[in-house]
PDB file of C-alpha atoms in Angstrom:
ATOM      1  CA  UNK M  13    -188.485-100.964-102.110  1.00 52.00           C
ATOM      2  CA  UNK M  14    -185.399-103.026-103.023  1.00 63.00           C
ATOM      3  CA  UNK M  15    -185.404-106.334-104.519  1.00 68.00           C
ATOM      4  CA  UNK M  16    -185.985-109.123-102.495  1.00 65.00           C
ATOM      5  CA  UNK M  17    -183.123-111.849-101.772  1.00 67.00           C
ATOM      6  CA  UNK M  18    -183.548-115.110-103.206  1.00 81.00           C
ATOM      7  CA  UNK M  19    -180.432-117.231-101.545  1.00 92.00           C
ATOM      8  CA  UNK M  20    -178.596-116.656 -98.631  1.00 94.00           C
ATOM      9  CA  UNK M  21    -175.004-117.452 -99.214  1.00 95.00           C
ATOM     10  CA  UNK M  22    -172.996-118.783 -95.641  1.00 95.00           C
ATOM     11  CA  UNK M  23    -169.656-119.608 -94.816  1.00 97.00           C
ATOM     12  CA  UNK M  24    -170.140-122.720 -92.657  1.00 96.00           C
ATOM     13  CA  UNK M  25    -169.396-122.727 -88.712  1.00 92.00           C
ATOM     14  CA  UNK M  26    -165.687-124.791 -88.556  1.00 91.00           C
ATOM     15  CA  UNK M  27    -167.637-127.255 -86.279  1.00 91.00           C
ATOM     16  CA  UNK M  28    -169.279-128.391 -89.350  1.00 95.00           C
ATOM     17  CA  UNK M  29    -168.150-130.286 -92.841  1.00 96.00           C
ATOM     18  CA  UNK M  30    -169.370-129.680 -95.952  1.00 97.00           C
ATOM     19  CA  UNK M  31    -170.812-133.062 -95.979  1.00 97.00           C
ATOM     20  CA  UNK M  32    -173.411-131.568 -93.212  1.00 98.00           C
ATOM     21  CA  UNK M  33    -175.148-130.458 -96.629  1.00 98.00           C
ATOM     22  CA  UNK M  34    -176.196-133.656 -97.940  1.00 98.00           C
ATOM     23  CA  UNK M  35    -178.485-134.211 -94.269  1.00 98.00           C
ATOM     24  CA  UNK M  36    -180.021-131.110 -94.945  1.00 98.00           C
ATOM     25  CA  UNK M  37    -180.692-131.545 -98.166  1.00 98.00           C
ATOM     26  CA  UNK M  38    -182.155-134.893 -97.445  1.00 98.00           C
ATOM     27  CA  UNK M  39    -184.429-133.705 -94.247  1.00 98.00           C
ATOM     28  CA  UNK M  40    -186.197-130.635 -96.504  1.00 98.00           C
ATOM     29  CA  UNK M  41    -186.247-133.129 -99.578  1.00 98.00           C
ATOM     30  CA  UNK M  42    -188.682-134.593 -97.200  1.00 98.00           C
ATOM     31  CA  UNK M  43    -190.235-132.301 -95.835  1.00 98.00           C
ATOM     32  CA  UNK M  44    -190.925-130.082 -98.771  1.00 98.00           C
ATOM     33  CA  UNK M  45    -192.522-133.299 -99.880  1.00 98.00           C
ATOM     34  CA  UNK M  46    -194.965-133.158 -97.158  1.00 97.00           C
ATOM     35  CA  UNK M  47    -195.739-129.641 -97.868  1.00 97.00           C
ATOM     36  CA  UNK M  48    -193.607-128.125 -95.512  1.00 97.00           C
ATOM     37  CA  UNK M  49    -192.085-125.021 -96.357  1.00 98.00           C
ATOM     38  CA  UNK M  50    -187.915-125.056 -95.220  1.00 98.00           C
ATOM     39  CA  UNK M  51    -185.209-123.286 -96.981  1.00 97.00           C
ATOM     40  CA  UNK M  52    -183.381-125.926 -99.611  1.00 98.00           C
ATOM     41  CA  UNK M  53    -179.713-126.166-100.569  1.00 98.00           C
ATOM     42  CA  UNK M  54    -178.922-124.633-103.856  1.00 97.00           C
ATOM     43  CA  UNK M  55    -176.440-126.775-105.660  1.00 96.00           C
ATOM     44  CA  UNK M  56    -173.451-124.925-107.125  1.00 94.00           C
ATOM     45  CA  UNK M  57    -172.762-125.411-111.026  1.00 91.00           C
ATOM     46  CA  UNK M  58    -171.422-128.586-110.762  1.00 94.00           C
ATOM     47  CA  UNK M  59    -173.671-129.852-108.909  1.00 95.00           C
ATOM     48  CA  UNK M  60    -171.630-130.158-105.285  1.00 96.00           C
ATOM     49  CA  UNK M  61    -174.056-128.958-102.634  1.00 98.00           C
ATOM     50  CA  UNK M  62    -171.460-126.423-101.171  1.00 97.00           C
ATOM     51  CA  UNK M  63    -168.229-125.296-102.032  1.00 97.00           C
ATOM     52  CA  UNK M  64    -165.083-125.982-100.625  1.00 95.00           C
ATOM     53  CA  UNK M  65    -162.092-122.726 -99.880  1.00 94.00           C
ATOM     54  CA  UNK M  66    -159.026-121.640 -98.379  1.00 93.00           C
ATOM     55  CA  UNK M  67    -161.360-120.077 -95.974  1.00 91.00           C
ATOM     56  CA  UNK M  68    -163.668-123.151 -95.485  1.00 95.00           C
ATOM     57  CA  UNK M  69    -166.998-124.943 -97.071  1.00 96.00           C
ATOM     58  CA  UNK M  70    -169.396-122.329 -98.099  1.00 97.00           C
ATOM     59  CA  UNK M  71    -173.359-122.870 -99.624  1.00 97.00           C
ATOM     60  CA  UNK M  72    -176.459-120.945-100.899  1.00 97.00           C
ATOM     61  CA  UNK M  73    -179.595-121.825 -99.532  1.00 97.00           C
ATOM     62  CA  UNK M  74    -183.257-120.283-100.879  1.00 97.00           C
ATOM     63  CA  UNK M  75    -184.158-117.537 -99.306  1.00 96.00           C
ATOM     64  CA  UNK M  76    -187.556-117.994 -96.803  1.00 96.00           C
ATOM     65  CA  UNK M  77    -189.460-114.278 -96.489  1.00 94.00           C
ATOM     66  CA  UNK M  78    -191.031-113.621 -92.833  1.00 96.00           C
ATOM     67  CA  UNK M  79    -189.269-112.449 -89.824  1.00 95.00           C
ATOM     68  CA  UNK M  80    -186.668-113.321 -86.777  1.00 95.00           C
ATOM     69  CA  UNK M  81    -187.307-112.616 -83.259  1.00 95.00           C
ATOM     70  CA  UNK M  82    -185.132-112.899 -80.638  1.00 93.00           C
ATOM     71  CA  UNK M  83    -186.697-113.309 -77.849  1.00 94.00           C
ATOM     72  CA  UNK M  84    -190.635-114.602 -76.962  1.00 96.00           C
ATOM     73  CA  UNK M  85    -192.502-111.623 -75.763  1.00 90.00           C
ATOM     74  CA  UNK M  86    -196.049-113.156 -75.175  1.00 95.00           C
ATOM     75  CA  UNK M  87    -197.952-116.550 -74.951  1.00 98.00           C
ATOM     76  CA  UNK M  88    -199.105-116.099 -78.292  1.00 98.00           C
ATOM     77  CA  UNK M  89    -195.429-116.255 -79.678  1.00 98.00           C
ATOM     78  CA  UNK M  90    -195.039-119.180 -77.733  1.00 98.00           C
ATOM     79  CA  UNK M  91    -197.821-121.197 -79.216  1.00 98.00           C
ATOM     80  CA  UNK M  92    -197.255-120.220 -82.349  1.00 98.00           C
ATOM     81  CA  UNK M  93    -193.236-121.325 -82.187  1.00 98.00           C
ATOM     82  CA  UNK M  94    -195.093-124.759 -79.727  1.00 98.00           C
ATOM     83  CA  UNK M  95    -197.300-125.448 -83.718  1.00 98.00           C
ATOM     84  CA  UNK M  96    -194.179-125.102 -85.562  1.00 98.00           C
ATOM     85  CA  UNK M  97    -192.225-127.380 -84.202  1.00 98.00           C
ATOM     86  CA  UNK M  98    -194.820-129.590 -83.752  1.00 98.00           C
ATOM     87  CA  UNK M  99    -195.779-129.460 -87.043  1.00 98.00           C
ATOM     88  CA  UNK M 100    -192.079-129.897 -88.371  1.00 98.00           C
ATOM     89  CA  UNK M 101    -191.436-133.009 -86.019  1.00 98.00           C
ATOM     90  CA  UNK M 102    -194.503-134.482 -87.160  1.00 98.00           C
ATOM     91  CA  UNK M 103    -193.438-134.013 -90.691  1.00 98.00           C
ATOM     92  CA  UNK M 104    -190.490-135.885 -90.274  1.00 98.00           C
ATOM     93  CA  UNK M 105    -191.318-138.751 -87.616  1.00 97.00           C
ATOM     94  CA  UNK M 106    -191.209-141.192 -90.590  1.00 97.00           C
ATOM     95  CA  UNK M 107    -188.139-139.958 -92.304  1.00 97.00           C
ATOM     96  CA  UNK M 108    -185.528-142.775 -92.939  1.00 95.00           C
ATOM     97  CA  UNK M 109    -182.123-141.526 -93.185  1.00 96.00           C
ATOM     98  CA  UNK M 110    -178.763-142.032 -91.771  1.00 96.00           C
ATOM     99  CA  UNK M 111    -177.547-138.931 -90.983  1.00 97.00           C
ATOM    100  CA  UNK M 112    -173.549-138.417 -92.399  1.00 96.00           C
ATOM    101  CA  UNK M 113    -172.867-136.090 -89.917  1.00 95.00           C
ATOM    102  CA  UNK M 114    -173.442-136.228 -86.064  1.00 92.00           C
ATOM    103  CA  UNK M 115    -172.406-134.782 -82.809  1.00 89.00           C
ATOM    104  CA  UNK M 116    -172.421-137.948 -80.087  1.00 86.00           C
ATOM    105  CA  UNK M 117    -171.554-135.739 -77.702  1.00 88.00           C
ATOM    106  CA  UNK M 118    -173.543-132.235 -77.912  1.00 89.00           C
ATOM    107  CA  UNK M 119    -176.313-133.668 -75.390  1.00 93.00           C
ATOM    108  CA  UNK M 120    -174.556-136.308 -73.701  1.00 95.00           C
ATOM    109  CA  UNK M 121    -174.957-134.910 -69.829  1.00 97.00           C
ATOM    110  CA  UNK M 122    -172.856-137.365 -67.866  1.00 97.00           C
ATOM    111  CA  UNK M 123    -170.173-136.658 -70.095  1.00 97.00           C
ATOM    112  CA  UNK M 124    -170.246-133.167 -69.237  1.00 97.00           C
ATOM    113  CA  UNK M 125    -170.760-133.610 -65.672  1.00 98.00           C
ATOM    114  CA  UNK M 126    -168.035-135.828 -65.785  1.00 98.00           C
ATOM    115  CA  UNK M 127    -166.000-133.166 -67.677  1.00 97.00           C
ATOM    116  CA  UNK M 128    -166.966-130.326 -64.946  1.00 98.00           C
ATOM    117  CA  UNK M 129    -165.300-132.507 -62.026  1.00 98.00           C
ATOM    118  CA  UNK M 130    -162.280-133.124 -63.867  1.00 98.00           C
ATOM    119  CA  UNK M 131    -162.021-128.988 -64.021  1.00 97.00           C
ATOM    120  CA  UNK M 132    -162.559-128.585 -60.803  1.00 97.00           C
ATOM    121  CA  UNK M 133    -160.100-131.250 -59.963  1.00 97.00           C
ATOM    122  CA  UNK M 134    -157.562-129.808 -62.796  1.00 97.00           C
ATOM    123  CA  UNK M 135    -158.006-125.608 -61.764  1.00 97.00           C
ATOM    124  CA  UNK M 136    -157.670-125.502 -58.203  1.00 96.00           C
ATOM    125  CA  UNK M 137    -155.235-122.261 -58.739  1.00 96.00           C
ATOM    126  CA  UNK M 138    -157.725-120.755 -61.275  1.00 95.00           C
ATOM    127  CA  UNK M 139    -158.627-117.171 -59.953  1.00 96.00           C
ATOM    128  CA  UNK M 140    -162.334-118.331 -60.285  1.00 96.00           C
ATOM    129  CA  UNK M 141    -162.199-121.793 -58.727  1.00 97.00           C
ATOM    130  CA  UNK M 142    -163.790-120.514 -55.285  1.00 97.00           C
ATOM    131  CA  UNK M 143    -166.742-118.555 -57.287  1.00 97.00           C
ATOM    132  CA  UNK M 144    -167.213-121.874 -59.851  1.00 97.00           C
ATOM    133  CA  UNK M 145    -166.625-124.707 -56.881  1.00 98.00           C
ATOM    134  CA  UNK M 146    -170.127-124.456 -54.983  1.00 98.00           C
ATOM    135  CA  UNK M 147    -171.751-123.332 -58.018  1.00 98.00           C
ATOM    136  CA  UNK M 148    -170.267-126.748 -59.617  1.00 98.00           C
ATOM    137  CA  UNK M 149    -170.966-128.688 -56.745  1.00 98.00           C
ATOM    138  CA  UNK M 150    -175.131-128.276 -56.392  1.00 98.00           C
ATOM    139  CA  UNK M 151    -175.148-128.524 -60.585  1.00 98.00           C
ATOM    140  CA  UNK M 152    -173.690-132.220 -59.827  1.00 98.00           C
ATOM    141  CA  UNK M 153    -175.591-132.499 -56.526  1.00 98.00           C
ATOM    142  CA  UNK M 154    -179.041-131.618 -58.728  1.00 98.00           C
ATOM    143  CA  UNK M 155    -177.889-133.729 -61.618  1.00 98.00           C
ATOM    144  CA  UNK M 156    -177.587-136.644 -59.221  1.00 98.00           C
ATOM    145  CA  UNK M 157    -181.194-136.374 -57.991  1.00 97.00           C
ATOM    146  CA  UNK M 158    -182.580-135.966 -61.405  1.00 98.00           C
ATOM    147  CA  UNK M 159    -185.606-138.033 -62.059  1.00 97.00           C
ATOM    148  CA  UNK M 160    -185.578-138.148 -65.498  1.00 97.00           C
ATOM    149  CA  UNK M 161    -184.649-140.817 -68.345  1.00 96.00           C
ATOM    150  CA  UNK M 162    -181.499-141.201 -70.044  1.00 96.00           C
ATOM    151  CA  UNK M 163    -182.735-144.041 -72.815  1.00 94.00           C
ATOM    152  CA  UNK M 164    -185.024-142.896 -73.873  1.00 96.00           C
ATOM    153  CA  UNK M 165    -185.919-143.088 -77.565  1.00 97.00           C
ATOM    154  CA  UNK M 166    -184.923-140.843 -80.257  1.00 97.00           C
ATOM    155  CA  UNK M 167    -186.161-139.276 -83.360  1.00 97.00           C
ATOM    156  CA  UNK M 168    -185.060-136.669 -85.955  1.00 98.00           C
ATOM    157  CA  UNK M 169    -184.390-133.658 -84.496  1.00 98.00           C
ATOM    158  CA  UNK M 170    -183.764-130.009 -85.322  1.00 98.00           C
ATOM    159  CA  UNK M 171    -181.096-129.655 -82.443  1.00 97.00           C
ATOM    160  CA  UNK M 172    -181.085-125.796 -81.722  1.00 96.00           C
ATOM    161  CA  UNK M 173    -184.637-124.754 -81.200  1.00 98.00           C
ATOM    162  CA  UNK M 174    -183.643-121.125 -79.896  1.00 96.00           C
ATOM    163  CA  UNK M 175    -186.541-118.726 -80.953  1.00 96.00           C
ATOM    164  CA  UNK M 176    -184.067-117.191 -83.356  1.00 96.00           C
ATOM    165  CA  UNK M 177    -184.216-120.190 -85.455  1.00 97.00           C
ATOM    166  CA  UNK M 178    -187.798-120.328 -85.986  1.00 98.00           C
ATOM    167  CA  UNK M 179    -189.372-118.053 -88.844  1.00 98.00           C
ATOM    168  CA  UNK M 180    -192.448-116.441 -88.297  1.00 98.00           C
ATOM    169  CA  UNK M 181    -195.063-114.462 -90.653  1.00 97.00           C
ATOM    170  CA  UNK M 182    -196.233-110.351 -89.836  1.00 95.00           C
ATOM    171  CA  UNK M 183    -199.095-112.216 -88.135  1.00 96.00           C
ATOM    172  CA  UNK M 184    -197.103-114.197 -86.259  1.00 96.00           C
ATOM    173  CA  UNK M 185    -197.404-117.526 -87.017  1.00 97.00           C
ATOM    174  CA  UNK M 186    -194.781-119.908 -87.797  1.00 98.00           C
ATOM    175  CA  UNK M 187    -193.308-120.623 -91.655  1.00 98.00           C
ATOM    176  CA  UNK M 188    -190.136-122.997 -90.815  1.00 98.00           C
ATOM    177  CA  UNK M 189    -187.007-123.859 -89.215  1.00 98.00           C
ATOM    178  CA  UNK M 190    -183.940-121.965 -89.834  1.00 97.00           C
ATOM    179  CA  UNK M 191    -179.991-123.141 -89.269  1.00 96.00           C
ATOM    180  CA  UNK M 192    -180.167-126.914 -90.048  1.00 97.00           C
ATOM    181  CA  UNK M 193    -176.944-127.821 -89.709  1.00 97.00           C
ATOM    182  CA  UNK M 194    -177.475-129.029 -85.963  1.00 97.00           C
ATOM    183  CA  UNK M 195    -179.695-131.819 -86.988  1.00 98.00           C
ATOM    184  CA  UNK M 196    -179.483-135.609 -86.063  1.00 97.00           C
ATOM    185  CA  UNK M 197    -181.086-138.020 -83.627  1.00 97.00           C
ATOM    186  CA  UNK M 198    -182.101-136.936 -80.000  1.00 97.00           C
ATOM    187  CA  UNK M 199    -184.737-137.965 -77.642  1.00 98.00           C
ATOM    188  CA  UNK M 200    -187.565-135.503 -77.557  1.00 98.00           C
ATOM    189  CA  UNK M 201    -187.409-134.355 -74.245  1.00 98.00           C
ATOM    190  CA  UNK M 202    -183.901-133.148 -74.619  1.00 98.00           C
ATOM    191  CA  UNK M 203    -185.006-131.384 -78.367  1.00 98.00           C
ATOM    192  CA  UNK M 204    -187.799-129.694 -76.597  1.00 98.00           C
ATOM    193  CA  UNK M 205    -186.093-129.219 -73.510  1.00 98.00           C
ATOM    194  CA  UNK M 206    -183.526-127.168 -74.804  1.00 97.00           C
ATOM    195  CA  UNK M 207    -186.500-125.216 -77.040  1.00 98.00           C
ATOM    196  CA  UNK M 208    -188.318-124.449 -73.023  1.00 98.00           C
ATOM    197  CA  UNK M 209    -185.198-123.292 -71.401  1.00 96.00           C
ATOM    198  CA  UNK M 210    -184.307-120.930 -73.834  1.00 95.00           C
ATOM    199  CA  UNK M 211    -187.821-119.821 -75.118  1.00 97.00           C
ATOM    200  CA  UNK M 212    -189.247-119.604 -71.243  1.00 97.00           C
ATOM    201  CA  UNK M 213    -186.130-117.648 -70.082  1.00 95.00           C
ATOM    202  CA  UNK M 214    -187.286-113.847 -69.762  1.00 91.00           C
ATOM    203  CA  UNK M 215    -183.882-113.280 -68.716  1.00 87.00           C
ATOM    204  CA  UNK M 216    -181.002-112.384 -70.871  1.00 77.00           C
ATOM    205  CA  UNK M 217    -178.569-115.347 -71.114  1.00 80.00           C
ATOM    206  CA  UNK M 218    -175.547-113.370 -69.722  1.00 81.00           C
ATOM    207  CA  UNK M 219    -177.971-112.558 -67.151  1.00 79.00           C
ATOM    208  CA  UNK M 220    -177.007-114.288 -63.764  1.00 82.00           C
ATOM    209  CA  UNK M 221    -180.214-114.610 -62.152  1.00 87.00           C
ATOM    210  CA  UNK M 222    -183.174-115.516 -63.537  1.00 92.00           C
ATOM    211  CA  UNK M 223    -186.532-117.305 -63.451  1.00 94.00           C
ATOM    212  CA  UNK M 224    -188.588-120.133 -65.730  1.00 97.00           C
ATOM    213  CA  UNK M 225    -191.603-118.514 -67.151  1.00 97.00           C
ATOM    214  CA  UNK M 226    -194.320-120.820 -66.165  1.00 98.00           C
ATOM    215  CA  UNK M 227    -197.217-118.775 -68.757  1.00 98.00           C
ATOM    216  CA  UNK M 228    -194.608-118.681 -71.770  1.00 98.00           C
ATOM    217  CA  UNK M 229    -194.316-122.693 -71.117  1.00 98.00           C
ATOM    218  CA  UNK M 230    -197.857-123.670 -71.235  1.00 98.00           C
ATOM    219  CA  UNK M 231    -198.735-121.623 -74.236  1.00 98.00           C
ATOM    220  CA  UNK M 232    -196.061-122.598 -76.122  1.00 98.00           C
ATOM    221  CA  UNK M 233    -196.661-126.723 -74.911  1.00 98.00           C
ATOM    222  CA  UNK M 234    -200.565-126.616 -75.615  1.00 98.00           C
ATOM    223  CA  UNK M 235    -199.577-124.882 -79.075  1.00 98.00           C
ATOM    224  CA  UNK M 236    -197.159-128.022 -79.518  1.00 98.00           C
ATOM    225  CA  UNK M 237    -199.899-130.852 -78.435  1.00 98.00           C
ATOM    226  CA  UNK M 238    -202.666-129.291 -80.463  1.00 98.00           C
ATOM    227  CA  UNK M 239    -200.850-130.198 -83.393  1.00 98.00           C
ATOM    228  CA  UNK M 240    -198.733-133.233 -82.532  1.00 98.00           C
ATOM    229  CA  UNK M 241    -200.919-135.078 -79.396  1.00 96.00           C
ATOM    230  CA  UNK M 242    -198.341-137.438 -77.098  1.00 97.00           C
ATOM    231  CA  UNK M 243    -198.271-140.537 -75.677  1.00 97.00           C
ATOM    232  CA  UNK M 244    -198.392-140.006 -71.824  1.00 96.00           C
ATOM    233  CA  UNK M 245    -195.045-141.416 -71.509  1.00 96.00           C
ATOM    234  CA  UNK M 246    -193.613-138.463 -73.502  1.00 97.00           C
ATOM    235  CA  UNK M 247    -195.331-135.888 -71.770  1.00 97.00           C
ATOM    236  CA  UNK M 248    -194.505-137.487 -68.094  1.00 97.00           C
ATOM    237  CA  UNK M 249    -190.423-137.156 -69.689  1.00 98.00           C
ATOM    238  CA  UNK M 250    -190.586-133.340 -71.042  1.00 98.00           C
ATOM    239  CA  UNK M 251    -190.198-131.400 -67.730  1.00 98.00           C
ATOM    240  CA  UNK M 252    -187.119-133.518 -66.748  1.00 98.00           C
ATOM    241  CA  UNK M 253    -185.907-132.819 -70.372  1.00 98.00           C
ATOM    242  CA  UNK M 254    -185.879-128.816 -69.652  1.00 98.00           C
ATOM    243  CA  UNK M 255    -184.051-129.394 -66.066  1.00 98.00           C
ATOM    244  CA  UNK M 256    -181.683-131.547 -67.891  1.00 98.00           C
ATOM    245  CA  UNK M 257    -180.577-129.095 -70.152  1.00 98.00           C
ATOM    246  CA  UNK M 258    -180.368-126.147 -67.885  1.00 98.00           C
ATOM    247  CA  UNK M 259    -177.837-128.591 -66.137  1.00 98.00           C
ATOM    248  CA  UNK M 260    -176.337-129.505 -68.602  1.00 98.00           C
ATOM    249  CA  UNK M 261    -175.558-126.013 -69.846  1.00 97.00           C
ATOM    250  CA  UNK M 262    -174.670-124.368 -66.240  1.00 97.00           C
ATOM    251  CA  UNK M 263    -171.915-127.669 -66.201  1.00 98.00           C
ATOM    252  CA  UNK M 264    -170.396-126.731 -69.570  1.00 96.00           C
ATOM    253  CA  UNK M 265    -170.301-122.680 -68.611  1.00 96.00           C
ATOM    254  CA  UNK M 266    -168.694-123.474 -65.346  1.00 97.00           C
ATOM    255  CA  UNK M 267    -166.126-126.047 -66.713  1.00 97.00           C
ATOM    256  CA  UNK M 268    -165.368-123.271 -69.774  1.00 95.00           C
ATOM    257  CA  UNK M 269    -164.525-120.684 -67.154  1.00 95.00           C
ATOM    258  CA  UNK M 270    -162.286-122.205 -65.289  1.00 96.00           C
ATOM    259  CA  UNK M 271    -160.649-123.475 -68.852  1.00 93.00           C
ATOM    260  CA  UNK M 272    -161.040-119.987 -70.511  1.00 87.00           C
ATOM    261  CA  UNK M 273    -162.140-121.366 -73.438  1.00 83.00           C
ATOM    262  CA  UNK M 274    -165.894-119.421 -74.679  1.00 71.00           C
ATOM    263  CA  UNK M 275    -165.751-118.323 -77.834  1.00 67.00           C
ATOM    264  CA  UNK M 276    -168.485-115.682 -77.756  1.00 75.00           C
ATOM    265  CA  UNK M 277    -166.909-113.553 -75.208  1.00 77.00           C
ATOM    266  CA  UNK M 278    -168.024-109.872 -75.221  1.00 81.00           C
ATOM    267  CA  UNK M 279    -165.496-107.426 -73.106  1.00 80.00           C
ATOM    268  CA  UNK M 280    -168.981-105.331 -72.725  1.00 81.00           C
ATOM    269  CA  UNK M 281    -170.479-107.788 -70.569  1.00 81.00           C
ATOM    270  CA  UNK M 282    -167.408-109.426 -68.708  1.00 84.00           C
ATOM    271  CA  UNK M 283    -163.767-108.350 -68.346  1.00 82.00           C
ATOM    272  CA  UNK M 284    -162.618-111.698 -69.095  1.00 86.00           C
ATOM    273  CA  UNK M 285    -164.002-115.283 -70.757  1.00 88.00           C
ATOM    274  CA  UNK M 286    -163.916-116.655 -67.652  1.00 90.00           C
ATOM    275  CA  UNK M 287    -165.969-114.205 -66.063  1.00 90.00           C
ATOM    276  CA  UNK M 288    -168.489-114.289 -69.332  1.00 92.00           C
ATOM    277  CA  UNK M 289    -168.731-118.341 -68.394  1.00 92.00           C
ATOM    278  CA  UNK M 290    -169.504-118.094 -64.521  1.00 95.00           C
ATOM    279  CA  UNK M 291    -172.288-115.426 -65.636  1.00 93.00           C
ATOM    280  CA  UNK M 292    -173.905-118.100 -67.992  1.00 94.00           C
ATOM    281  CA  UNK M 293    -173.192-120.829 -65.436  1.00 96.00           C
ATOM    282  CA  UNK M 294    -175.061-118.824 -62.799  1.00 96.00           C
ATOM    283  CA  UNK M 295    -177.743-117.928 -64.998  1.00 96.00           C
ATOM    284  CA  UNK M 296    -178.722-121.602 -65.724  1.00 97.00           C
ATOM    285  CA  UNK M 297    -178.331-122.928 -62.338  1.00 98.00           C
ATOM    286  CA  UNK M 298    -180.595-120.328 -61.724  1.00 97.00           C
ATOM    287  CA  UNK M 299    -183.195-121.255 -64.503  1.00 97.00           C
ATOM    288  CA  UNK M 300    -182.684-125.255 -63.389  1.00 98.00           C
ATOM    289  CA  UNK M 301    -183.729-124.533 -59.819  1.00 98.00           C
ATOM    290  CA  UNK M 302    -186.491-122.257 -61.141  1.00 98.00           C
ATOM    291  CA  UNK M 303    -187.460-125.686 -63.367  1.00 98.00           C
ATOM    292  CA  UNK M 304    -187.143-127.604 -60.057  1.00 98.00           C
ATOM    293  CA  UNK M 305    -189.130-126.029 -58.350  1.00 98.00           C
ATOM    294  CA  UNK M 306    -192.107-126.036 -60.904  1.00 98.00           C
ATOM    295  CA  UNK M 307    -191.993-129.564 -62.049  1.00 98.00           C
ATOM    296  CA  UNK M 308    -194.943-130.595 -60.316  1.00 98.00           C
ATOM    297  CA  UNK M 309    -196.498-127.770 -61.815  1.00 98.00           C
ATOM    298  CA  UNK M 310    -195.206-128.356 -65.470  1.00 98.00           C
ATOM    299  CA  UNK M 311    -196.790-131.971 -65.291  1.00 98.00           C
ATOM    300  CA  UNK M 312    -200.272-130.939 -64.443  1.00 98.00           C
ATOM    301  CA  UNK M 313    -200.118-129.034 -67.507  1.00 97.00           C
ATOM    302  CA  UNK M 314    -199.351-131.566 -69.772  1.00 97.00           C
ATOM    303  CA  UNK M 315    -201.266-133.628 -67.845  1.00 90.00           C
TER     304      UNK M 315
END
């Protein structure tokens, strides 16, 4: 057997300053002091916490042994990723700091409703328009019925809760968060939301239809209360939080393929970007009515 790792040296996404280094060495300062376990930002020789090239800012972080999945295969995956986050949010509900580095917009839904009209108004010659239009038009037809609340409070958050960012021992239970950089302030029924729709989704995301996964929801939710109990409040906001995001999501897909503008495009799955978008835009309109249609549902299980 070879040596184990003991950093993991990353060139930084472009969407991100160096400066997003100095939050995340603040949030595990903290919660390392709580007893936590998180990776920690190695500081280069003089002392900078990343380093700046031609190519862009680059860091070391400690390594953290365990394992990545990819997807949640069973209930008891799903509590055990429900515990860690609980336990992580609960280790930081008291943290103090004012993060250098934020991203206003990342979960700000009107704006991207708003944003998905003005494509439709903008692309009416786009070769897609008459796949995206009705597609578009229930996503802002839903998102105008939504129940849910839009001030409500926020906390520290982690800000990217797919299951690939949670690490998890051979036995399965959770050690930490991974991939820090998307942290900030967010209400928690839009952090967890976004955690439900992807960990609940047995779907592929390029996957056009799919379905919420009502067991893989309550295992990972009672995992999450029996470590980090709610006011009723919270738990009344948490299913609207999921429908939210799937929203949310299906509006920014839609508006991207009519713009041609997602990044991740693989030729393997779609012949063109746009196509890649309206497959991603189907697939969480799909989810969000899936959501809708189980709310009452969710409810009495956090009930």
């Amino acid at each position: 057997m070879g040596t184990p790792p003991v950093a993991v040296v990353q060139k930084l996404h472009p969407v991100f300053p160096g400066r997003v280094n100095e939050d995340i060495a603040a949030v595990t300062a903290h919660l390392a002091a709580k007893g936590m376990c998180t990776p920690r930002v190695i500081p280069a020789a003089d002392g900078r916490l990343w380093v700046e090239t031609e190519q862009g800012p680059w860091r070391a972080l400690t390594w953290v042994p365990g394992r990545s999945v990819h997807k949640v295969s069973d209930p008891a995956l799903a509590a055990a990723a429900g515990a860690l986050v609980a336990r992580w949010h609960h280790a930081v509900s008291d943290l103090e700091h004012e993060f250098v580095f934020s991203r206003p917009l990342a979960h700000h839904t009107p704006h991207h409703m708003e944003l998905l009209q003005q494509a439709l108004d903008a692309h009416k010659d786009h070769r897609l328009h008459d796949q995206v239009a009705p597609l578009a038009q229930e996503v802002l037809g839903l998102w105008e019925r939504w129940q849910g609340e839009l001030d409500e409070p926020t906390a520290v958050a982690h800000g990217d809760l797919k299951i690939s960012n949670l690490r998890f021992d051979e036995a399965g239970q959770g050690i930490c968060l991974l991939d820090l950089d998307t942290m900030g302030r967010l209400p928690l029924s839009v952090e967890l939301g976004d955690a439900w729709r992807s960990w609940c989704n047995p779907a592929a995301e390029d996957a056009a239809e799919t379905r919420f996964d009502l067991e893989l929801f309550e295992a990972s939710a009672r995992g999450y209360l029996a470590e980090r109990p709610l006011e009723s409040w919270q738990r009344v906001l948490l299913p609207f939080g999921v429908e939210r995001i799937c929203l949310e999501l299906s509006a920014r897909f839609l508006c991207d393929a009519l713009e041609e503008r997602y990044f991740g495009w693989n030729p393997k799955v779609a012949p063109t970007r746009g196509a890649h978008n309206l497959l991603r835009g189907q697939g969480q309109l799909a989810l969000a009515r899936s959501v809708h249609s189980q709310l009452g549902a969710m409810h009495q299980i956090l009930r």
